[in-house]
Short mmCIF file of C-alpha atoms and ligand atoms in Angstrom, two decimals:
data_model
loop_
_atom_site.label_atom_id
_atom_site.label_comp_id
_atom_site.label_asym_id
_atom_site.label_seq_id
_atom_site.Cartn_x
_atom_site.Cartn_y
_atom_site.Cartn_z
CA UNK O 1 28.03 44.04 -35.03
CA UNK O 2 24.60 42.85 -34.26
CA UNK O 3 25.87 39.32 -34.42
CA UNK O 4 28.73 40.10 -32.01
CA UNK O 5 26.07 41.55 -29.55
CA UNK O 6 24.06 38.55 -29.76
CA UNK O 7 27.14 36.31 -29.18
CA UNK O 8 28.09 38.43 -26.14
CA UNK O 9 24.55 38.18 -24.77
CA UNK O 10 24.54 34.46 -25.25
CA UNK O 11 27.99 34.18 -23.62
CA UNK O 12 26.58 36.13 -20.63
CA UNK O 13 23.58 33.78 -20.36
CA UNK O 14 25.69 30.77 -20.42
CA UNK O 15 28.02 32.14 -17.76
CA UNK O 16 24.86 32.89 -15.58
CA UNK O 17 23.53 29.49 -16.15
CA UNK O 18 26.82 27.70 -15.28
CA UNK O 19 27.04 29.81 -12.05
CA UNK O 20 23.93 28.29 -10.64
CA UNK O 21 24.86 25.87 -8.04
CA UNK O 22 23.82 22.05 -8.15
CA UNK O 23 21.55 21.23 -5.12
CA UNK O 24 22.09 17.91 -3.14
CA UNK O 25 19.56 17.26 -0.26
CA UNK O 26 20.73 14.39 1.79
CA UNK O 27 18.13 13.07 4.38
CA UNK O 28 18.87 10.49 7.02
CA UNK O 29 15.95 8.51 8.63
CA UNK O 30 15.48 8.38 12.39
CA UNK O 31 19.05 9.59 13.23
CA UNK O 32 19.53 10.39 16.95
CA UNK O 33 20.46 14.09 17.65
CA UNK O 34 23.77 13.07 19.23
CA UNK O 35 24.61 10.11 17.08
CA UNK O 36 27.10 11.75 14.62
CA UNK O 37 30.45 13.17 15.29
CA UNK O 38 29.63 16.80 14.38
CA UNK O 39 27.01 16.85 16.90
CA UNK O 40 29.28 15.47 19.73
CA UNK O 41 29.31 11.67 19.35
CA UNK O 42 32.39 10.12 20.72
CA UNK O 43 30.97 6.63 20.14
CA UNK O 44 30.08 6.60 16.42
CA UNK O 45 32.78 7.63 14.10
CA UNK O 46 31.41 9.63 11.21
CA UNK O 47 34.50 11.12 9.43
CA UNK O 48 32.75 12.04 6.17
CA UNK O 49 29.70 13.73 7.71
CA UNK O 50 32.19 15.67 9.91
CA UNK O 51 34.08 16.78 6.88
CA UNK O 52 30.69 17.91 5.31
CA UNK O 53 29.94 19.83 8.53
CA UNK O 54 33.50 21.38 8.68
CA UNK O 55 32.90 22.66 5.07
CA UNK O 56 29.68 24.40 5.80
CA UNK O 57 27.27 25.95 8.25
CA UNK O 58 26.01 23.75 11.27
CA UNK O 59 22.59 24.96 12.19
CA UNK O 60 22.40 24.37 15.92
CA UNK O 61 18.77 25.19 16.11
CA UNK O 62 17.67 23.20 12.98
CA UNK O 63 14.21 21.52 12.75
CA UNK O 64 12.00 19.44 10.67
CA UNK O 65 8.29 20.26 10.40
CA UNK O 66 7.04 17.02 11.77
CA UNK O 67 8.23 14.39 14.39
CA UNK O 68 8.00 11.54 11.97
CA UNK O 69 8.76 10.44 8.34
CA UNK O 70 6.21 11.16 5.74
CA UNK O 71 4.87 14.55 6.76
CA UNK O 72 8.29 15.96 7.19
CA UNK O 73 9.10 14.82 3.60
CA UNK O 74 5.78 16.50 2.49
CA UNK O 75 7.13 19.68 3.96
CA UNK O 76 10.44 19.43 2.23
CA UNK O 77 8.86 18.91 -1.02
CA UNK O 78 6.44 21.86 -0.79
CA UNK O 79 8.15 24.34 1.56
CA UNK O 80 4.86 24.44 3.40
CA UNK O 81 3.58 23.22 6.78
CA UNK O 82 2.18 19.96 5.54
CA UNK O 83 -0.93 20.69 7.88
CA UNK O 84 -2.09 23.23 5.28
CA UNK O 85 -3.01 20.38 2.82
CA UNK O 86 -3.74 17.55 5.38
CA UNK O 87 -0.61 15.47 5.13
CA UNK O 88 -0.16 14.91 8.91
CA UNK O 89 0.12 11.10 8.86
CA UNK O 90 2.35 8.39 7.36
CA UNK O 91 0.51 6.97 4.27
CA UNK O 92 -0.29 3.30 4.46
CA UNK O 93 1.24 1.13 1.64
CA UNK O 94 -1.94 0.79 -0.42
CA UNK O 95 -1.05 0.98 -4.22
CA UNK O 96 -4.60 1.32 -5.20
CA UNK O 97 -5.40 4.14 -2.78
CA UNK O 98 -5.49 7.73 -4.33
CA UNK O 99 -5.81 9.50 -0.96
CA UNK O 100 -2.71 8.22 0.85
CA UNK O 101 0.10 10.37 -0.36
CA UNK O 102 1.30 13.93 -1.00
CA UNK O 103 -1.78 15.51 -2.60
CA UNK O 104 -1.24 15.99 -6.33
CA UNK O 105 -2.44 19.60 -6.21
CA UNK O 106 0.67 20.58 -4.22
CA UNK O 107 3.47 21.97 -6.30
CA UNK O 108 6.84 20.31 -5.52
CA UNK O 109 10.51 21.45 -5.29
CA UNK O 110 11.59 19.31 -8.33
CA UNK O 111 8.76 20.63 -10.38
CA UNK O 112 9.93 24.12 -9.64
CA UNK O 113 13.60 23.28 -10.27
CA UNK O 114 12.75 21.69 -13.61
CA UNK O 115 10.98 24.94 -14.48
CA UNK O 116 14.04 26.87 -13.50
CA UNK O 117 16.20 24.62 -15.83
CA UNK O 118 17.54 22.00 -13.50
CA UNK O 119 17.95 18.20 -14.15
CA UNK O 120 16.16 16.58 -11.19
CA UNK O 121 16.72 13.14 -9.67
CA UNK O 122 15.90 11.29 -6.59
CA UNK O 123 17.59 8.30 -5.02
CA UNK O 124 16.36 6.54 -1.87
CA UNK O 125 13.24 6.32 0.30
CA UNK O 126 10.09 7.97 -1.09
CA UNK O 127 7.38 7.56 1.47
CA UNK O 128 4.94 10.04 -0.12
CA UNK O 129 2.35 7.55 -1.40
CA UNK O 130 2.07 4.14 -3.04
CA UNK O 131 -0.33 4.77 -5.93
CA UNK O 132 1.48 5.41 -9.24
CA UNK O 133 0.13 9.01 -9.21
CA UNK O 134 2.40 9.69 -6.26
CA UNK O 135 5.50 8.18 -7.91
CA UNK O 136 8.41 10.45 -7.83
CA UNK O 137 8.57 10.74 -11.52
CA UNK O 138 4.91 12.05 -11.46
CA UNK O 139 5.96 14.54 -8.89
CA UNK O 140 8.72 16.37 -10.60
CA UNK O 141 11.75 13.95 -10.69
CA UNK O 142 13.04 12.95 -14.08
CA UNK O 143 14.98 10.07 -12.69
CA UNK O 144 14.34 7.85 -9.68
CA UNK O 145 15.91 4.79 -8.00
CA UNK O 146 14.89 3.55 -4.54
CA UNK O 147 12.36 2.17 -2.26
CA UNK O 148 8.99 3.67 -2.48
CA UNK O 149 7.61 2.75 0.88
CA UNK O 150 8.41 3.95 4.42
CA UNK O 151 11.26 1.64 4.89
CA UNK O 152 13.14 -1.32 3.48
CA UNK O 153 15.15 -4.46 4.26
CA UNK O 154 18.94 -3.64 3.94
CA UNK O 155 20.20 -7.06 2.73
CA UNK O 156 18.46 -8.69 -0.32
CA UNK O 157 17.55 -11.88 1.48
CA UNK O 158 16.00 -10.52 4.66
CA UNK O 159 12.43 -11.23 5.63
CA UNK O 160 9.87 -8.38 6.59
CA UNK O 161 6.35 -7.16 6.04
CA UNK O 162 4.98 -6.28 2.40
CA UNK O 163 5.96 -2.68 2.44
CA UNK O 164 9.63 -3.32 3.42
CA UNK O 165 10.17 -6.00 0.92
CA UNK O 166 8.76 -4.46 -2.27
CA UNK O 167 11.14 -4.53 -5.18
CA UNK O 168 13.35 -1.45 -5.57
CA UNK O 169 12.14 0.82 -8.27
CA UNK O 170 14.05 2.29 -11.13
CA UNK O 171 12.24 4.98 -13.19
CA UNK O 172 8.91 3.10 -12.64
CA UNK O 173 10.23 -0.33 -13.18
CA UNK O 174 11.18 -3.07 -10.50
CA UNK O 175 14.87 -3.71 -10.04
CA UNK O 176 16.50 -6.36 -7.94
CA UNK O 177 18.37 -5.28 -4.67
CA UNK O 178 22.13 -5.84 -5.44
CA UNK O 179 23.79 -5.28 -2.03
CA UNK O 180 23.52 -3.71 1.35
CA UNK O 181 20.93 -0.95 0.49
CA UNK O 182 22.78 2.13 2.03
CA UNK O 183 25.76 1.17 -0.21
CA UNK O 184 23.49 0.80 -3.27
CA UNK O 185 21.97 4.28 -2.58
CA UNK O 186 25.50 5.50 -2.25
CA UNK O 187 26.52 4.15 -5.58
CA UNK O 188 23.31 5.38 -7.41
CA UNK O 189 23.69 9.03 -5.97
CA UNK O 190 27.38 8.94 -7.08
CA UNK O 191 26.61 7.71 -10.50
CA UNK O 192 23.93 10.53 -10.78
CA UNK O 193 26.52 13.14 -9.85
CA UNK O 194 29.14 11.78 -12.30
CA UNK O 195 26.49 11.35 -15.15
CA UNK O 196 25.65 15.01 -14.77
CA UNK O 197 28.99 16.56 -14.39
CA UNK O 198 29.94 18.91 -17.19
CA UNK O 199 26.32 18.98 -18.50
CA UNK O 200 24.54 22.18 -19.56
CA UNK O 201 21.98 21.94 -16.91
CA UNK O 202 22.67 22.31 -13.14
CA UNK O 203 21.13 19.56 -11.20
CA UNK O 204 18.88 18.81 -8.11
CA UNK O 205 19.41 15.47 -6.31
CA UNK O 206 17.27 14.33 -3.50
CA UNK O 207 19.09 11.58 -1.66
CA UNK O 208 16.94 10.14 1.06
CA UNK O 209 18.66 7.25 2.90
CA UNK O 210 16.24 4.85 4.86
CA UNK O 211 19.23 4.44 7.22
CA UNK O 212 19.52 4.29 10.26
CA UNK O 213 15.67 3.43 10.42
CA UNK O 214 14.71 -0.06 11.50
CA UNK O 215 15.10 -2.99 10.60
CA UNK O 216 18.42 -3.15 12.49
CA UNK O 217 20.73 -4.86 9.92
CA UNK O 218 24.21 -3.91 9.45
CA UNK O 219 27.32 -5.11 7.52
CA UNK O 220 29.62 -7.31 9.55
CA UNK O 221 32.78 -5.18 8.67
CA UNK O 222 31.29 -2.21 10.47
CA UNK O 223 30.07 -4.21 13.37
CA UNK O 224 33.57 -5.49 13.92
CA UNK O 225 34.77 -1.91 13.92
CA UNK O 226 32.40 -0.84 16.79
CA UNK O 227 33.38 -3.57 19.35
CA UNK O 228 33.61 -0.86 21.92
CA UNK O 229 29.73 -0.58 21.93
CA UNK O 230 28.62 -3.43 24.11
CA UNK O 231 24.95 -3.19 23.60
CA UNK O 232 24.14 -5.32 20.67
CA UNK O 233 21.27 -3.21 19.31
CA UNK O 234 23.26 0.07 19.86
CA UNK O 235 26.17 -1.46 17.99
CA UNK O 236 24.11 -2.39 15.06
CA UNK O 237 22.36 0.89 14.93
CA UNK O 238 25.80 2.56 15.04
CA UNK O 239 27.11 0.35 12.22
CA UNK O 240 24.25 1.49 10.12
CA UNK O 241 25.22 5.02 10.74
CA UNK O 242 28.82 4.24 9.82
CA UNK O 243 27.59 2.77 6.53
CA UNK O 244 25.62 5.85 5.86
CA UNK O 245 28.58 7.99 6.61
CA UNK O 246 30.64 6.05 4.15
CA UNK O 247 27.92 6.54 1.41
CA UNK O 248 27.96 10.08 2.07
CA UNK O 249 31.89 10.12 1.74
CA UNK O 250 31.55 8.38 -1.64
CA UNK O 251 29.17 11.06 -2.90
CA UNK O 252 31.48 13.90 -1.59
CA UNK O 253 34.48 12.22 -3.26
CA UNK O 254 32.56 11.96 -6.55
CA UNK O 255 31.67 15.73 -6.30
CA UNK O 256 35.34 16.49 -5.68
CA UNK O 257 36.65 14.33 -8.43
CA UNK O 258 34.20 15.78 -11.02
CA UNK O 259 34.97 19.31 -9.62
CA UNK O 260 31.45 20.10 -8.69
CA UNK O 261 31.80 20.26 -4.94
CA UNK O 262 32.55 24.10 -4.82
CA UNK O 263 29.43 25.03 -6.36
CA UNK O 264 27.09 22.48 -4.91
CA UNK O 265 24.73 23.45 -2.17
CA UNK O 266 24.42 20.51 0.19
CA UNK O 267 21.76 20.12 3.00
CA UNK O 268 22.12 17.36 5.50
CA UNK O 269 19.34 16.58 7.86
CA UNK O 270 17.38 13.75 9.67
CA UNK O 271 13.65 13.52 8.86
CA UNK O 272 12.95 13.40 12.65
CA UNK O 273 14.63 12.64 15.98
CA UNK O 274 15.71 9.17 17.05
CA UNK O 275 13.08 6.88 18.20
CA UNK O 276 12.96 4.96 21.22
CA UNK O 277 13.66 1.70 19.60
CA UNK O 278 13.34 -0.60 22.76
CA UNK O 279 9.62 -0.11 22.70
CA UNK O 280 9.75 -0.36 26.48
CA UNK O 281 10.27 3.17 27.39
CA UNK O 282 13.42 2.35 29.34
CA UNK O 283 16.28 1.91 26.88
CA UNK O 284 16.99 3.64 23.77
CA UNK O 285 19.36 2.57 21.05
CA UNK O 286 19.53 6.18 19.66
CA UNK O 287 20.74 9.07 21.72
CA UNK O 288 19.01 12.33 21.42
CA UNK O 289 20.71 13.91 24.35
CA UNK O 290 20.68 16.68 25.44
CA UNK O 291 17.10 16.89 24.08
CA UNK O 292 14.02 15.69 25.83
CA UNK O 293 11.76 12.99 23.98
CA UNK O 294 12.05 11.09 20.81
CA UNK O 295 10.47 10.54 17.37
CA UNK O 296 6.73 11.11 17.43
CA UNK O 297 6.84 13.77 20.12
CA UNK O 298 6.68 17.56 19.94
CA UNK O 299 9.44 17.93 22.55
CA UNK O 300 12.81 18.85 20.97
CA UNK O 301 13.95 15.12 20.70
CA UNK O 302 11.02 14.67 18.19
CA UNK O 303 11.95 17.18 15.52
CA UNK O 304 15.22 19.03 16.37
CA UNK O 305 17.75 17.44 14.10
CA UNK O 306 21.34 17.53 12.99
CA UNK O 307 21.09 20.26 10.27
CA UNK O 308 23.96 21.17 7.90
CA UNK O 309 24.30 23.61 4.95
CA UNK O 310 27.33 23.46 2.95
CA UNK O 311 28.07 25.60 -0.10
CA UNK O 312 31.89 26.16 -0.32
CA UNK O 313 31.58 28.80 -3.14
CA UNK O 314 29.53 31.13 -1.13
CA UNK O 315 28.96 30.22 2.57
CA UNK O 316 31.84 30.37 5.14
CA UNK O 317 32.09 27.57 7.53
CA UNK O 318 30.77 28.07 11.00
CA UNK O 319 27.65 27.74 13.02
CA UNK O 320 24.28 29.42 12.92
CA UNK O 321 22.11 29.60 15.80
CA UNK O 322 18.78 31.10 14.95
CA UNK O 323 15.97 28.58 14.35
CA UNK O 324 15.58 27.14 10.85
CA UNK O 325 13.50 24.53 9.49
CA UNK O 326 13.52 21.99 6.59
CA UNK O 327 10.69 23.94 4.93
CA UNK O 328 13.41 26.45 4.19
CA UNK O 329 15.19 24.08 1.72
CA UNK O 330 12.67 24.77 -1.17
CA UNK O 331 12.80 28.58 -1.22
CA UNK O 332 16.55 28.53 -0.75
CA UNK O 333 17.04 26.07 -3.63
CA UNK O 334 14.44 28.09 -5.87
CA UNK O 335 16.13 31.36 -5.06
CA UNK O 336 19.69 30.11 -6.16
CA UNK O 337 18.14 28.46 -9.37
CA UNK O 338 16.70 31.81 -10.22
CA UNK O 339 13.00 30.22 -10.20
CA UNK O 340 10.09 31.47 -8.60
CA UNK O 341 8.00 30.11 -5.60
CA UNK O 342 4.32 29.79 -6.26
CA UNK O 343 2.43 32.95 -5.64
CA UNK O 344 -1.14 31.43 -5.23
CA UNK O 345 -0.33 29.75 -1.86
CA UNK O 346 1.48 30.40 1.42
CA UNK O 347 5.04 29.24 1.37
CA UNK O 348 6.34 28.91 4.94
CA UNK O 349 10.02 28.54 4.30
CA UNK O 350 12.41 31.15 3.67
CA UNK O 351 15.65 31.51 1.61
CA UNK O 352 18.38 30.86 4.25
CA UNK O 353 21.35 32.15 2.23
CA UNK O 354 21.23 35.76 3.23
CA UNK O 355 20.96 34.64 7.00
CA UNK O 356 23.73 32.03 6.75
CA UNK O 357 26.02 34.32 4.79
CA UNK O 358 25.49 37.20 7.58
CA UNK O 359 23.78 39.61 5.11
CA UNK O 360 20.65 39.46 7.21
CA UNK O 361 21.06 39.75 11.03
CA UNK O 362 17.45 39.06 12.16
CA UNK O 363 15.81 35.63 12.63
CA UNK O 364 14.49 33.86 9.56
CA UNK O 365 11.39 32.99 11.46
CA UNK O 366 9.27 34.86 14.02
CA UNK O 367 7.78 31.55 15.12
CA UNK O 368 7.90 27.85 14.22
CA UNK O 369 4.92 25.51 14.69
CA UNK O 370 4.43 21.80 15.06
CA UNK O 371 1.26 19.73 15.31
CA UNK O 372 0.97 16.01 15.42
CA UNK O 373 -2.27 13.93 15.26
CA UNK O 374 -4.50 16.55 14.04
CA UNK O 375 -6.22 19.79 15.33
CA UNK O 376 -7.08 17.82 18.65
CA UNK O 377 -3.68 16.50 19.00
CA UNK O 378 -0.15 17.73 20.30
CA UNK O 379 1.01 21.14 19.61
CA UNK O 380 4.28 23.15 19.94
CA UNK O 381 5.39 26.71 19.05
CA UNK O 382 8.79 28.22 19.30
CA UNK O 383 9.35 32.08 19.34
CA UNK O 384 12.73 33.17 20.01
CA UNK O 385 13.96 30.94 22.90
CA UNK O 386 10.37 30.38 24.15
CA UNK O 387 8.75 27.04 23.43
CA UNK O 388 5.28 26.24 24.40
CA UNK O 389 4.22 22.55 24.38
CA UNK O 390 0.64 21.65 24.60
CA UNK O 391 -0.11 17.76 24.50
CA UNK O 392 -3.75 16.65 24.10
CA UNK O 393 -5.56 16.61 27.28
CA UNK O 394 -2.81 18.28 29.26
CA UNK O 395 -1.99 21.74 30.44
CA UNK O 396 0.38 23.76 28.40
CA UNK O 397 4.13 23.69 29.29
CA UNK O 398 6.53 26.49 28.74
CA UNK O 399 10.38 26.27 28.29
CA UNK O 400 13.19 28.72 27.77
CA UNK O 401 15.28 26.82 25.34
CA UNK O 402 18.20 29.39 25.77
CA UNK O 403 18.66 28.17 29.29
CA UNK O 404 17.10 24.77 29.15
CA UNK O 405 17.47 22.89 25.96
CA UNK O 406 16.31 19.70 27.71
CA UNK O 407 12.93 21.10 28.44
CA UNK O 408 13.14 20.31 32.12
CA UNK O 409 11.95 23.56 33.80
CA UNK O 410 8.32 24.21 33.14
CA UNK O 411 7.78 28.08 33.48
CA UNK O 412 4.09 28.18 32.79
CA UNK O 413 3.12 29.66 36.05
CA UNK O 414 6.02 32.19 35.94
CA UNK O 415 5.22 33.51 32.54
CA UNK O 416 1.39 33.52 31.99
CA UNK O 417 1.75 36.52 29.46
CA UNK O 418 4.11 34.41 27.15
CA UNK O 419 1.72 31.32 27.50
CA UNK O 420 -1.19 33.46 26.45
CA UNK O 421 0.78 35.04 23.43
CA UNK O 422 1.90 31.73 22.21
CA UNK O 423 -1.48 29.97 22.83
CA UNK O 424 -3.06 32.72 20.65
CA UNK O 425 -0.41 32.15 17.96
CA UNK O 426 -1.08 28.49 17.77
CA UNK O 427 -4.85 29.27 17.40
CA UNK O 428 -4.14 31.74 14.68
CA UNK O 429 -1.95 29.31 12.85
CA UNK O 430 -4.34 26.57 13.13
CA UNK O 431 -6.69 28.56 10.89
CA UNK O 432 -4.40 28.16 8.08
CA UNK O 433 -4.55 24.18 8.40
CA UNK O 434 -6.91 21.47 7.63
CA UNK O 435 -7.56 18.07 9.39
CA UNK O 436 -5.53 15.11 8.15
CA UNK O 437 -6.80 13.87 4.73
CA UNK O 438 -5.67 10.39 5.42
CA UNK O 439 -5.38 8.24 8.42
CA UNK O 440 -2.08 7.03 10.01
CA UNK O 441 -1.12 3.28 9.58
CA UNK O 442 -3.13 1.98 12.55
CA UNK O 443 -6.47 2.88 11.15
CA UNK O 444 -5.17 2.08 7.65
CA UNK O 445 -4.08 -1.39 8.60
CA UNK O 446 -7.45 -2.04 10.12
CA UNK O 447 -9.08 -0.79 6.78
CA UNK O 448 -6.48 -3.04 4.85
CA UNK O 449 -7.59 -6.09 6.82
CA UNK O 450 -11.23 -5.38 6.18
CA UNK O 451 -10.40 -5.28 2.53
CA UNK O 452 -8.42 -8.50 2.67
CA UNK O 453 -11.47 -10.37 4.27
CA UNK O 454 -13.88 -9.38 1.64
CA1 CA E 501 11.92 8.84 9.99
#
């Protein structure tokens, strides 16, 4: 009798364990807000991302916590505004430097998922530090394949600076690049999903493409299919997105064929808005319309991004219009894994599932904050539809995003009470932050030169 009870108990446990969803986080790099089909692009075909969108919830007010690469990733990995621990700049590629990276005292998403019984893997761009202490496998991932820096050449024989030509890395060892990098990341992610199908543990896979970040390099086959785009740079950028879309399609197909798609929670985001790639301020190979601004700015074009959440087993397809942020990925994943978020620190993200499923009708966040270039830099806060932008050295600007998504009509003189309220909110939020603990690439490069001269 006792034995039967034990067996029943074990059977229940096993059923619970197998009910836990896999979690797949797909990150694009520097993708323009308008540059995928599900966001409205008529120019760039993205059938696979569109089918992912159709299978889930498109968050129309989806944000990342920074207008550029590494800090956003630090936010994803910790569920915290990265300003709380000084990760406000891109680390410089200095493998001997123990400061330039995600601080080791920060607890990461994969560490928490491992604790909750998940297998953890990462494929793609890392950009959270070059020193071995920052390696993905020292930060909670059991497996890694990818490019450890802030970007990488796409074809094996291309020339570029040191960071973009470092050897690819598999589980701590160098490995040669075999093919167009986006395709290779697609292969690797697909292989991970196949390898973990039918295993006892559910899995977390962080799939961070470096596409369509520069350098602008695309396969000829995609370029040929995009002959309708006359600008050569825009066509190359678009072809890089098509390759990314195909890689996502390969991953979705693998989930389907291994019967894991239904119970896999997928996030898709870009790490920041599309940059102004012309460098001249006039043209722009990316399209962030209808948003104002681009990568690096705290206008919407800097950090409002394509944002999908798909979990066919539990979430009905549709759109969700309340503001959400990539910081929410960690608490959402941990809640579904049955794990616990750290209690000894502030976690800024929230579990989105009750909101996306309609169980909770209020907004997940009262306010969202952004800060770039330190306490004396550029700030923004969003509360409901109000957005206050305060650029360093300038007067504050106030926009009503409900009526003016393009931030064209500054209402700062009409609504002084809102300006005062939001300014006070920023001041209060700042008290939970610290100045950057490492410099951005400009100062870092200068330091690097000094070192080289010695
Ligand atoms: Ca980026």
